[in-house]
Amino acid sequence: IGFLNPELGIVSIATSVSALGSLIISFSFLRLEIIQPLAERVSQVEAMHRVGLAITSQIATDTVLSEITLQATNWLDADAAGIFLLHEDELELVAVHELPQPLLHYRLPLSDGIAGQVARTHESVLVTNYRRDWKGAPDLPLARDTFGSVLCVPLMYASNVLGVLMVITGRHNKLL
């Protein structure tokens, strides 16, 4: 319109359109770089809060450990999780989320599996393809056929390992 009638002020219309375009682009960057990461952090903090509440409000250890496996699975968008507790020279699977219930109380020698390595070294391990990358003894009987990515972290008090948290995705998903 401004091209046809110079008195309508093409410059002011162009400036307004440019400002509006800049505002839209700025808002898109703000949403992508600040709002979405903060929303993800809020959900992570909420998950940690729920775990903290479970720990402080529950007397039964198995209830607390089950809540930890549930929250770890949700937090990492994984398929399953389990907690092994250290008993002398072996690890016992004492809590599971979305793993077969018959695996509860499965005992893993401390020398075997990713969980055993984590308990021995006190260091976390991430294996992105369990079947291809893990050369040691399997952590569970079904591990080689069903596990995709596996993240194991030591559960520690002071400098002592109490157990291992294992978070698992299926063979076609990736963890983290």
XYZ file of N, CA and C in Angstrom:
528
model
N 0.838 -1.186 0.000
C 0.000 0.000 0.000
C 0.875 1.238 0.000
N 1.949 1.198 0.747
C 2.846 2.347 0.825
C 3.544 2.626 -0.484
N 3.712 1.559 -1.318
C 4.338 1.782 -2.618
C 3.436 2.621 -3.522
N 2.135 2.416 -3.383
C 1.184 3.143 -4.211
C 0.972 4.572 -3.720
N 1.062 4.779 -2.441
C 0.827 6.098 -1.867
C 1.941 6.404 -0.873
N 2.927 7.209 -1.261
C 4.061 7.503 -0.390
C 3.653 8.199 0.899
N 2.494 8.812 0.958
C 2.084 9.518 2.165
C 1.691 8.560 3.296
N 1.418 7.277 2.989
C 1.046 6.321 4.032
C 2.249 5.895 4.873
N 3.413 6.164 4.427
C 4.618 5.912 5.223
C 5.083 4.469 5.194
N 5.645 4.075 4.089
C 6.163 2.721 3.947
C 7.250 2.427 4.973
N 8.000 3.430 5.356
C 9.087 3.236 6.313
C 8.529 2.811 7.664
N 7.474 3.448 8.115
C 6.926 3.078 9.421
C 6.299 1.685 9.389
N 5.670 1.304 8.290
C 5.102 -0.040 8.176
C 6.224 -1.075 8.144
N 7.265 -0.828 7.387
C 8.397 -1.754 7.300
C 9.076 -1.895 8.657
N 9.208 -0.790 9.364
C 9.823 -0.825 10.691
C 8.964 -1.646 11.648
N 7.673 -1.463 11.603
C 6.766 -2.213 12.480
C 6.804 -3.705 12.169
N 6.781 -4.052 10.889
C 6.835 -5.460 10.491
C 8.172 -6.074 10.907
N 9.260 -5.348 10.722
C 10.586 -5.843 11.122
C 10.660 -6.036 12.629
N 10.124 -5.089 13.377
C 10.134 -5.202 14.837
C 9.317 -6.407 15.289
N 8.170 -6.607 14.674
C 7.329 -7.753 15.013
C 8.046 -9.066 14.673
N 8.698 -9.122 13.529
C 9.466 -10.309 13.148
C 10.595 -10.582 14.127
N 11.296 -9.533 14.530
C 12.378 -9.681 15.511
C 11.838 -10.170 16.845
N 10.692 -9.662 17.257
C 10.072 -10.089 18.510
C 9.710 -11.572 18.458
N 9.145 -12.017 17.345
C 8.771 -13.427 17.204
C 10.006 -14.321 17.235
N 11.043 -13.932 16.527
C 12.292 -14.710 16.514
C 12.917 -14.733 17.904
N 12.939 -13.587 18.577
C 13.503 -13.516 19.929
C 12.734 -14.417 20.884
N 11.414 -14.402 20.803
C 10.608 -15.247 21.674
C 10.872 -16.727 21.388
N 11.048 -17.072 20.126
C 11.345 -18.468 19.773
C 12.668 -18.914 20.379
N 13.690 -18.065 20.284
C 14.984 -18.388 20.890
C 14.873 -18.479 22.407
N 14.147 -17.568 23.013
C 13.949 -17.573 24.460
C 13.286 -18.879 24.896
N 12.269 -19.288 24.160
C 11.563 -20.523 24.488
C 12.475 -21.735 24.334
N 13.220 -21.782 23.248
C 14.080 -22.920 22.961
C 15.257 -23.019 23.927
N 15.891 -21.899 24.214
C 17.130 -21.906 24.989
C 16.937 -21.762 26.494
N 15.824 -21.201 26.936
C 15.657 -20.949 28.364
C 14.440 -21.667 28.941
N 13.289 -21.483 28.346
C 12.059 -22.006 28.939
C 12.027 -23.534 28.928
N 12.331 -24.174 27.785
C 12.288 -25.638 27.725
C 13.306 -26.295 28.655
N 14.590 -25.847 28.681
C 15.518 -26.464 29.635
C 15.094 -26.277 31.093
N 14.519 -25.125 31.420
C 14.053 -24.916 32.790
C 12.889 -25.841 33.121
N 12.007 -26.061 32.176
C 10.883 -26.977 32.405
C 11.392 -28.396 32.659
N 12.430 -28.807 31.927
C 13.014 -30.128 32.153
C 13.640 -30.209 33.534
N 14.318 -29.152 33.950
C 14.937 -29.128 35.279
C 13.883 -29.198 36.376
N 12.758 -28.535 36.172
C 11.687 -28.569 37.166
C 11.215 -30.004 37.358
N 11.036 -30.748 36.279
C 10.583 -32.133 36.418
C 11.644 -32.987 37.108
N 12.919 -32.711 36.864
C 13.984 -33.443 37.540
C 14.001 -33.126 39.028
N 13.829 -31.865 39.370
C 13.797 -31.467 40.781
C 12.587 -32.091 41.467
N 11.441 -32.117 40.783
C 10.252 -32.752 41.355
C 10.492 -34.237 41.607
N 11.168 -34.912 40.690
C 11.472 -36.333 40.876
C 12.381 -36.532 42.079
N 13.394 -35.699 42.211
C 14.295 -35.802 43.361
C 13.543 -35.510 44.660
N 12.612 -34.571 44.610
C 11.803 -34.254 45.786
C 10.968 -35.464 46.197
N 10.356 -36.142 45.217
C 9.555 -37.327 45.525
C 10.415 -38.433 46.132
N 11.634 -38.600 45.624
C 12.540 -39.595 46.206
C 12.882 -39.205 47.637
N 13.179 -37.927 47.854
C 13.479 -37.450 49.205
C 12.321 -37.681 50.154
N 11.110 -37.407 49.699
C 9.931 -37.662 50.533
C 9.786 -39.142 50.844
N 10.038 -39.974 49.851
C 9.936 -41.415 50.074
C 10.947 -41.877 51.107
N 12.144 -41.342 51.029
C 13.195 -41.744 51.964
C 12.859 -41.306 53.378
N 12.379 -40.072 53.526
C 12.132 -39.559 54.872
C 10.799 -40.000 55.456
N 9.840 -40.380 54.624
C 8.517 -40.697 55.156
C 8.236 -42.196 55.241
N 9.035 -43.011 54.635
C 8.777 -44.447 54.628
C 9.709 -45.164 55.589
N 9.157 -46.095 56.303
C 9.965 -46.901 57.207
C 10.505 -48.127 56.478
N 9.701 -48.714 55.615
C 10.089 -49.940 54.924
C 11.119 -49.638 53.838
N 12.273 -50.252 53.945
C 13.353 -50.036 52.990
C 12.946 -50.431 51.578
N 12.220 -51.532 51.431
C 11.834 -51.972 50.088
C 10.922 -50.966 49.397
N 10.092 -50.260 50.152
C 9.233 -49.223 49.577
C 10.063 -48.052 49.079
N 11.041 -47.647 49.868
C 11.924 -46.542 49.473
C 12.712 -46.922 48.229
N 13.267 -48.117 48.190
C 14.065 -48.548 47.046
C 13.207 -48.677 45.792
N 11.990 -49.152 45.937
C 11.078 -49.225 44.786
C 10.752 -47.841 44.254
N 10.566 -46.875 45.143
C 10.292 -45.498 44.721
C 11.500 -44.914 43.981
N 12.694 -45.237 44.436
C 13.904 -44.754 43.761
C 13.981 -45.326 42.347
N 13.689 -46.618 42.184
C 13.732 -47.204 40.834
C 12.677 -46.581 39.928
N 11.496 -46.336 40.460
C 10.427 -45.701 39.677
C 10.835 -44.304 39.227
N 11.347 -43.500 40.153
C 11.722 -42.124 39.819
C 12.918 -42.085 38.865
N 13.879 -42.979 39.038
C 15.029 -43.018 38.122
C 14.571 -43.372 36.711
N 13.647 -44.310 36.606
C 13.111 -44.691 35.297
C 12.397 -43.514 34.645
N 11.565 -42.833 35.414
C 10.835 -41.675 34.880
C 11.770 -40.531 34.532
N 12.721 -40.255 35.396
C 13.624 -39.124 35.212
C 14.449 -39.282 33.940
N 14.922 -40.489 33.684
C 15.775 -40.734 32.523
C 14.992 -41.241 31.315
N 13.673 -41.279 31.436
C 12.814 -41.754 30.355
C 13.273 -43.142 29.895
N 13.527 -44.000 30.873
C 14.021 -45.353 30.607
C 12.864 -46.347 30.672
N 13.185 -47.610 30.442
C 12.168 -48.656 30.445
C 12.096 -49.420 31.759
N 13.206 -49.517 32.470
C 13.232 -50.318 33.692
C 14.398 -49.876 34.572
N 14.353 -50.332 35.818
C 15.453 -50.051 36.746
C 15.450 -51.106 37.842
N 16.603 -51.258 38.455
C 16.726 -52.171 39.581
C 17.801 -51.679 40.530
N 17.682 -52.080 41.777
C 18.694 -51.736 42.775
C 19.266 -53.027 43.333
N 20.586 -53.111 43.260
C 21.331 -54.204 43.865
C 21.923 -53.690 45.173
N 21.801 -54.446 46.252
C 22.472 -54.100 47.500
C 23.631 -55.061 47.718
N 24.700 -54.519 48.273
C 25.921 -55.288 48.501
C 25.789 -56.130 49.765
N 26.055 -57.432 49.625
C 26.080 -58.368 50.749
C 27.389 -59.143 50.647
N 28.384 -58.731 51.409
C 29.713 -59.334 51.417
C 30.323 -59.362 50.025
N 30.359 -60.520 49.357
C 31.021 -60.614 48.053
C 30.038 -60.778 46.901
N 28.790 -60.378 47.102
C 27.807 -60.450 46.029
C 26.785 -59.324 46.147
N 26.102 -59.102 45.035
C 25.044 -58.097 44.974
C 23.704 -58.822 44.881
N 22.715 -58.311 45.602
C 21.371 -58.889 45.555
C 20.402 -57.867 44.978
N 19.637 -58.275 43.981
C 18.626 -57.409 43.380
C 17.440 -57.337 44.340
N 17.252 -56.165 44.964
C 16.243 -56.037 46.018
C 15.048 -55.179 45.626
N 15.151 -54.424 44.538
C 14.036 -53.592 44.086
C 14.064 -53.528 42.568
N 12.889 -53.632 41.961
C 12.800 -53.562 40.503
C 11.622 -52.689 40.100
N 11.777 -52.066 38.961
C 10.665 -51.367 38.314
C 10.653 -51.820 36.860
N 9.566 -52.438 36.445
C 9.373 -52.941 35.080
C 10.379 -54.029 34.693
N 10.906 -54.729 35.674
C 11.681 -55.949 35.438
C 10.851 -57.107 35.985
N 11.029 -58.311 35.469
C 10.233 -59.442 35.959
C 10.411 -59.665 37.467
N 9.306 -59.814 38.178
C 9.340 -60.013 39.630
C 10.150 -61.242 40.055
N 10.186 -62.326 39.268
C 11.007 -63.469 39.689
C 12.503 -63.135 39.812
N 12.928 -62.018 39.229
C 14.335 -61.629 39.351
C 14.662 -61.037 40.721
N 13.640 -60.664 41.481
C 13.900 -60.146 42.825
C 14.703 -61.173 43.617
N 15.674 -60.697 44.335
C 16.584 -61.494 45.167
C 17.584 -62.304 44.340
N 17.680 -61.985 43.035
C 18.723 -62.582 42.202
C 20.074 -62.142 42.757
N 20.996 -63.056 42.855
C 22.319 -62.743 43.406
C 23.359 -62.756 42.290
N 24.152 -61.693 42.274
C 25.185 -61.501 41.261
C 26.533 -61.444 41.966
N 27.472 -62.316 41.607
C 28.802 -62.221 42.217
C 29.411 -60.839 41.961
N 30.130 -60.329 42.908
C 30.734 -59.002 42.799
C 31.699 -58.920 41.623
N 32.187 -60.054 41.175
C 33.124 -60.078 40.047
C 32.419 -60.034 38.694
N 31.081 -60.108 38.671
C 30.337 -60.203 37.417
C 29.520 -58.950 37.129
N 29.252 -58.750 35.849
C 28.323 -57.721 35.409
C 28.813 -56.295 35.565
N 28.066 -55.407 34.934
C 28.355 -53.978 35.065
C 28.134 -53.554 36.508
N 27.074 -54.077 37.132
C 26.790 -53.724 38.525
C 27.960 -54.112 39.427
N 28.535 -55.278 39.193
C 29.695 -55.694 39.980
C 30.885 -54.776 39.772
N 31.124 -54.383 38.522
C 32.222 -53.456 38.227
C 32.013 -52.122 38.939
N 30.788 -51.616 38.897
C 30.488 -50.335 39.541
C 30.690 -50.440 41.052
N 30.257 -51.541 41.648
C 30.431 -51.728 43.091
C 31.908 -51.830 43.467
N 32.700 -52.469 42.619
C 34.133 -52.618 42.906
C 34.906 -51.320 42.725
N 34.592 -50.566 41.666
C 35.386 -49.381 41.315
C 34.834 -48.078 41.879
N 33.583 -48.102 42.351
C 32.908 -46.892 42.868
C 32.695 -45.856 41.774
N 32.678 -46.268 40.514
C 32.508 -45.344 39.392
C 31.312 -45.757 38.542
N 30.567 -44.765 38.077
C 29.410 -45.014 37.214
C 29.860 -45.541 35.858
N 28.992 -46.327 35.221
C 29.276 -46.874 33.893
C 28.024 -46.714 33.031
N 28.226 -46.220 31.804
C 27.162 -46.136 30.807
C 27.566 -47.009 29.629
N 26.730 -47.981 29.295
C 26.939 -48.843 28.132
C 25.773 -48.572 27.186
N 26.078 -48.089 25.983
C 25.006 -47.696 25.064
C 24.391 -48.872 24.307
N 25.131 -49.966 24.156
C 24.587 -51.156 23.501
C 25.104 -52.366 24.269
N 24.297 -52.873 25.176
C 24.724 -53.934 26.091
C 25.203 -55.171 25.343
N 24.454 -55.622 24.380
C 24.808 -56.843 23.646
C 26.151 -56.701 22.938
N 26.377 -55.553 22.305
C 27.598 -55.338 21.529
C 28.784 -54.950 22.410
N 28.558 -54.076 23.394
C 29.672 -53.457 24.111
C 30.083 -54.155 25.400
N 29.178 -54.859 26.071
C 29.545 -55.478 27.341
C 30.079 -56.878 27.090
N 31.354 -57.085 27.426
C 32.017 -58.365 27.156
C 32.038 -59.287 28.370
N 31.719 -58.765 29.541
C 31.756 -59.571 30.758
C 30.507 -60.412 30.936
N 30.412 -61.031 32.109
C 29.235 -61.838 32.441
C 28.012 -60.929 32.518
N 26.854 -61.407 32.075
C 25.650 -60.565 32.111
C 25.190 -60.303 33.545
N 24.554 -59.157 33.729
C 24.049 -58.778 35.048
C 22.839 -59.611 35.462
N 21.995 -59.923 34.504
C 20.785 -60.707 34.756
C 20.635 -61.729 33.632
N 19.902 -62.807 33.855
C 19.764 -63.833 32.819
C 19.223 -63.301 31.490
N 18.372 -62.306 31.510
C 17.763 -61.797 30.286
C 18.517 -60.619 29.672
N 19.625 -60.225 30.231
C 20.300 -58.980 29.851
C 20.747 -58.932 28.396
N 21.449 -59.925 27.923
C 21.991 -59.875 26.556
C 20.891 -59.774 25.495
N 19.764 -60.399 25.741
C 18.688 -60.410 24.749
C 17.777 -59.192 24.819
N 17.689 -58.546 25.961
C 16.685 -57.487 26.113
C 17.244 -56.105 26.411
N 18.423 -56.005 26.988
C 18.946 -54.690 27.372
C 19.469 -53.940 26.156
N 19.178 -52.651 26.111
C 19.771 -51.743 25.134
C 20.864 -50.974 25.851
N 20.556 -49.751 26.234
C 21.494 -48.946 27.014
C 21.328 -49.269 28.490
N 22.443 -49.233 29.215
C 22.422 -49.482 30.654
C 23.291 -48.437 31.338
N 22.739 -47.827 32.377
C 23.479 -46.894 33.219
C 23.492 -47.465 34.620
N 24.688 -47.645 35.175
C 24.829 -48.121 36.551
C 25.586 -47.077 37.354
N 25.059 -46.756 38.526
C 25.724 -45.802 39.414
C 25.811 -46.410 40.807
N 26.922 -46.142 41.502
C 27.041 -46.679 42.858
C 26.153 -45.907 43.829
N 25.573 -46.621 44.767
C 24.830 -46.011 45.867
C 25.776 -46.013 47.054
N 26.180 -44.823 47.475
C 27.244 -44.724 48.465
C 26.799 -43.971 49.707
N 27.401 -44.337 50.823
C 27.272 -43.606 52.067
C 28.688 -43.406 52.573
N 29.064 -42.141 52.769
C 30.456 -41.782 53.064
C 31.294 -42.294 51.894
N 32.256 -43.145 52.129
C 33.059 -43.660 51.018
C 32.783 -45.143 50.771
N 31.703 -45.648 51.328
C 31.362 -47.066 51.192
C 30.222 -47.268 50.199
N 30.371 -48.265 49.344
C 29.303 -48.620 48.410
C 28.293 -49.493 49.146
N 27.029 -49.051 49.112
C 25.944 -49.831 49.704
C 25.261 -50.707 48.661
N 25.327 -50.245 47.415
C 24.673 -50.971 46.346
C 24.866 -50.270 45.021
N 24.060 -50.671 44.041
C 24.163 -50.135 42.687
C 22.750 -49.927 42.139
N 22.535 -48.755 41.532
C 21.296 -48.478 40.806
C 21.564 -48.737 39.334
N 20.738 -49.584 38.723
C 20.864 -49.900 37.298
C 19.606 -49.406 36.590
N 19.795 -48.552 35.577
C 18.680 -48.033 34.785
C 18.856 -48.560 33.362
N 17.764 -49.065 32.782
C 17.842 -49.839 31.543
C 16.834 -49.333 30.515
N 17.266 -49.312 29.247
C 16.316 -49.144 28.147
C 16.300 -50.435 27.349
N 15.236 -50.622 26.579
C 15.148 -51.793 25.713
C 16.167 -51.701 24.595
N 16.275 -52.729 23.795
C 17.319 -52.794 22.769
C 17.231 -51.706 21.726
N 16.079 -51.113 21.495
C 15.951 -50.138 20.416
C 15.905 -48.701 20.910
N 16.060 -48.491 22.191
C 16.057 -47.137 22.746
C 17.438 -46.781 23.248
N 17.665 -45.500 23.455
C 18.941 -45.025 23.990
C 18.687 -44.333 25.306
N 19.622 -44.493 26.212
C 19.545 -43.862 27.517
C 20.436 -42.641 27.495
N 19.918 -41.509 27.878
C 20.622 -40.219 27.939
C 20.926 -39.652 26.600
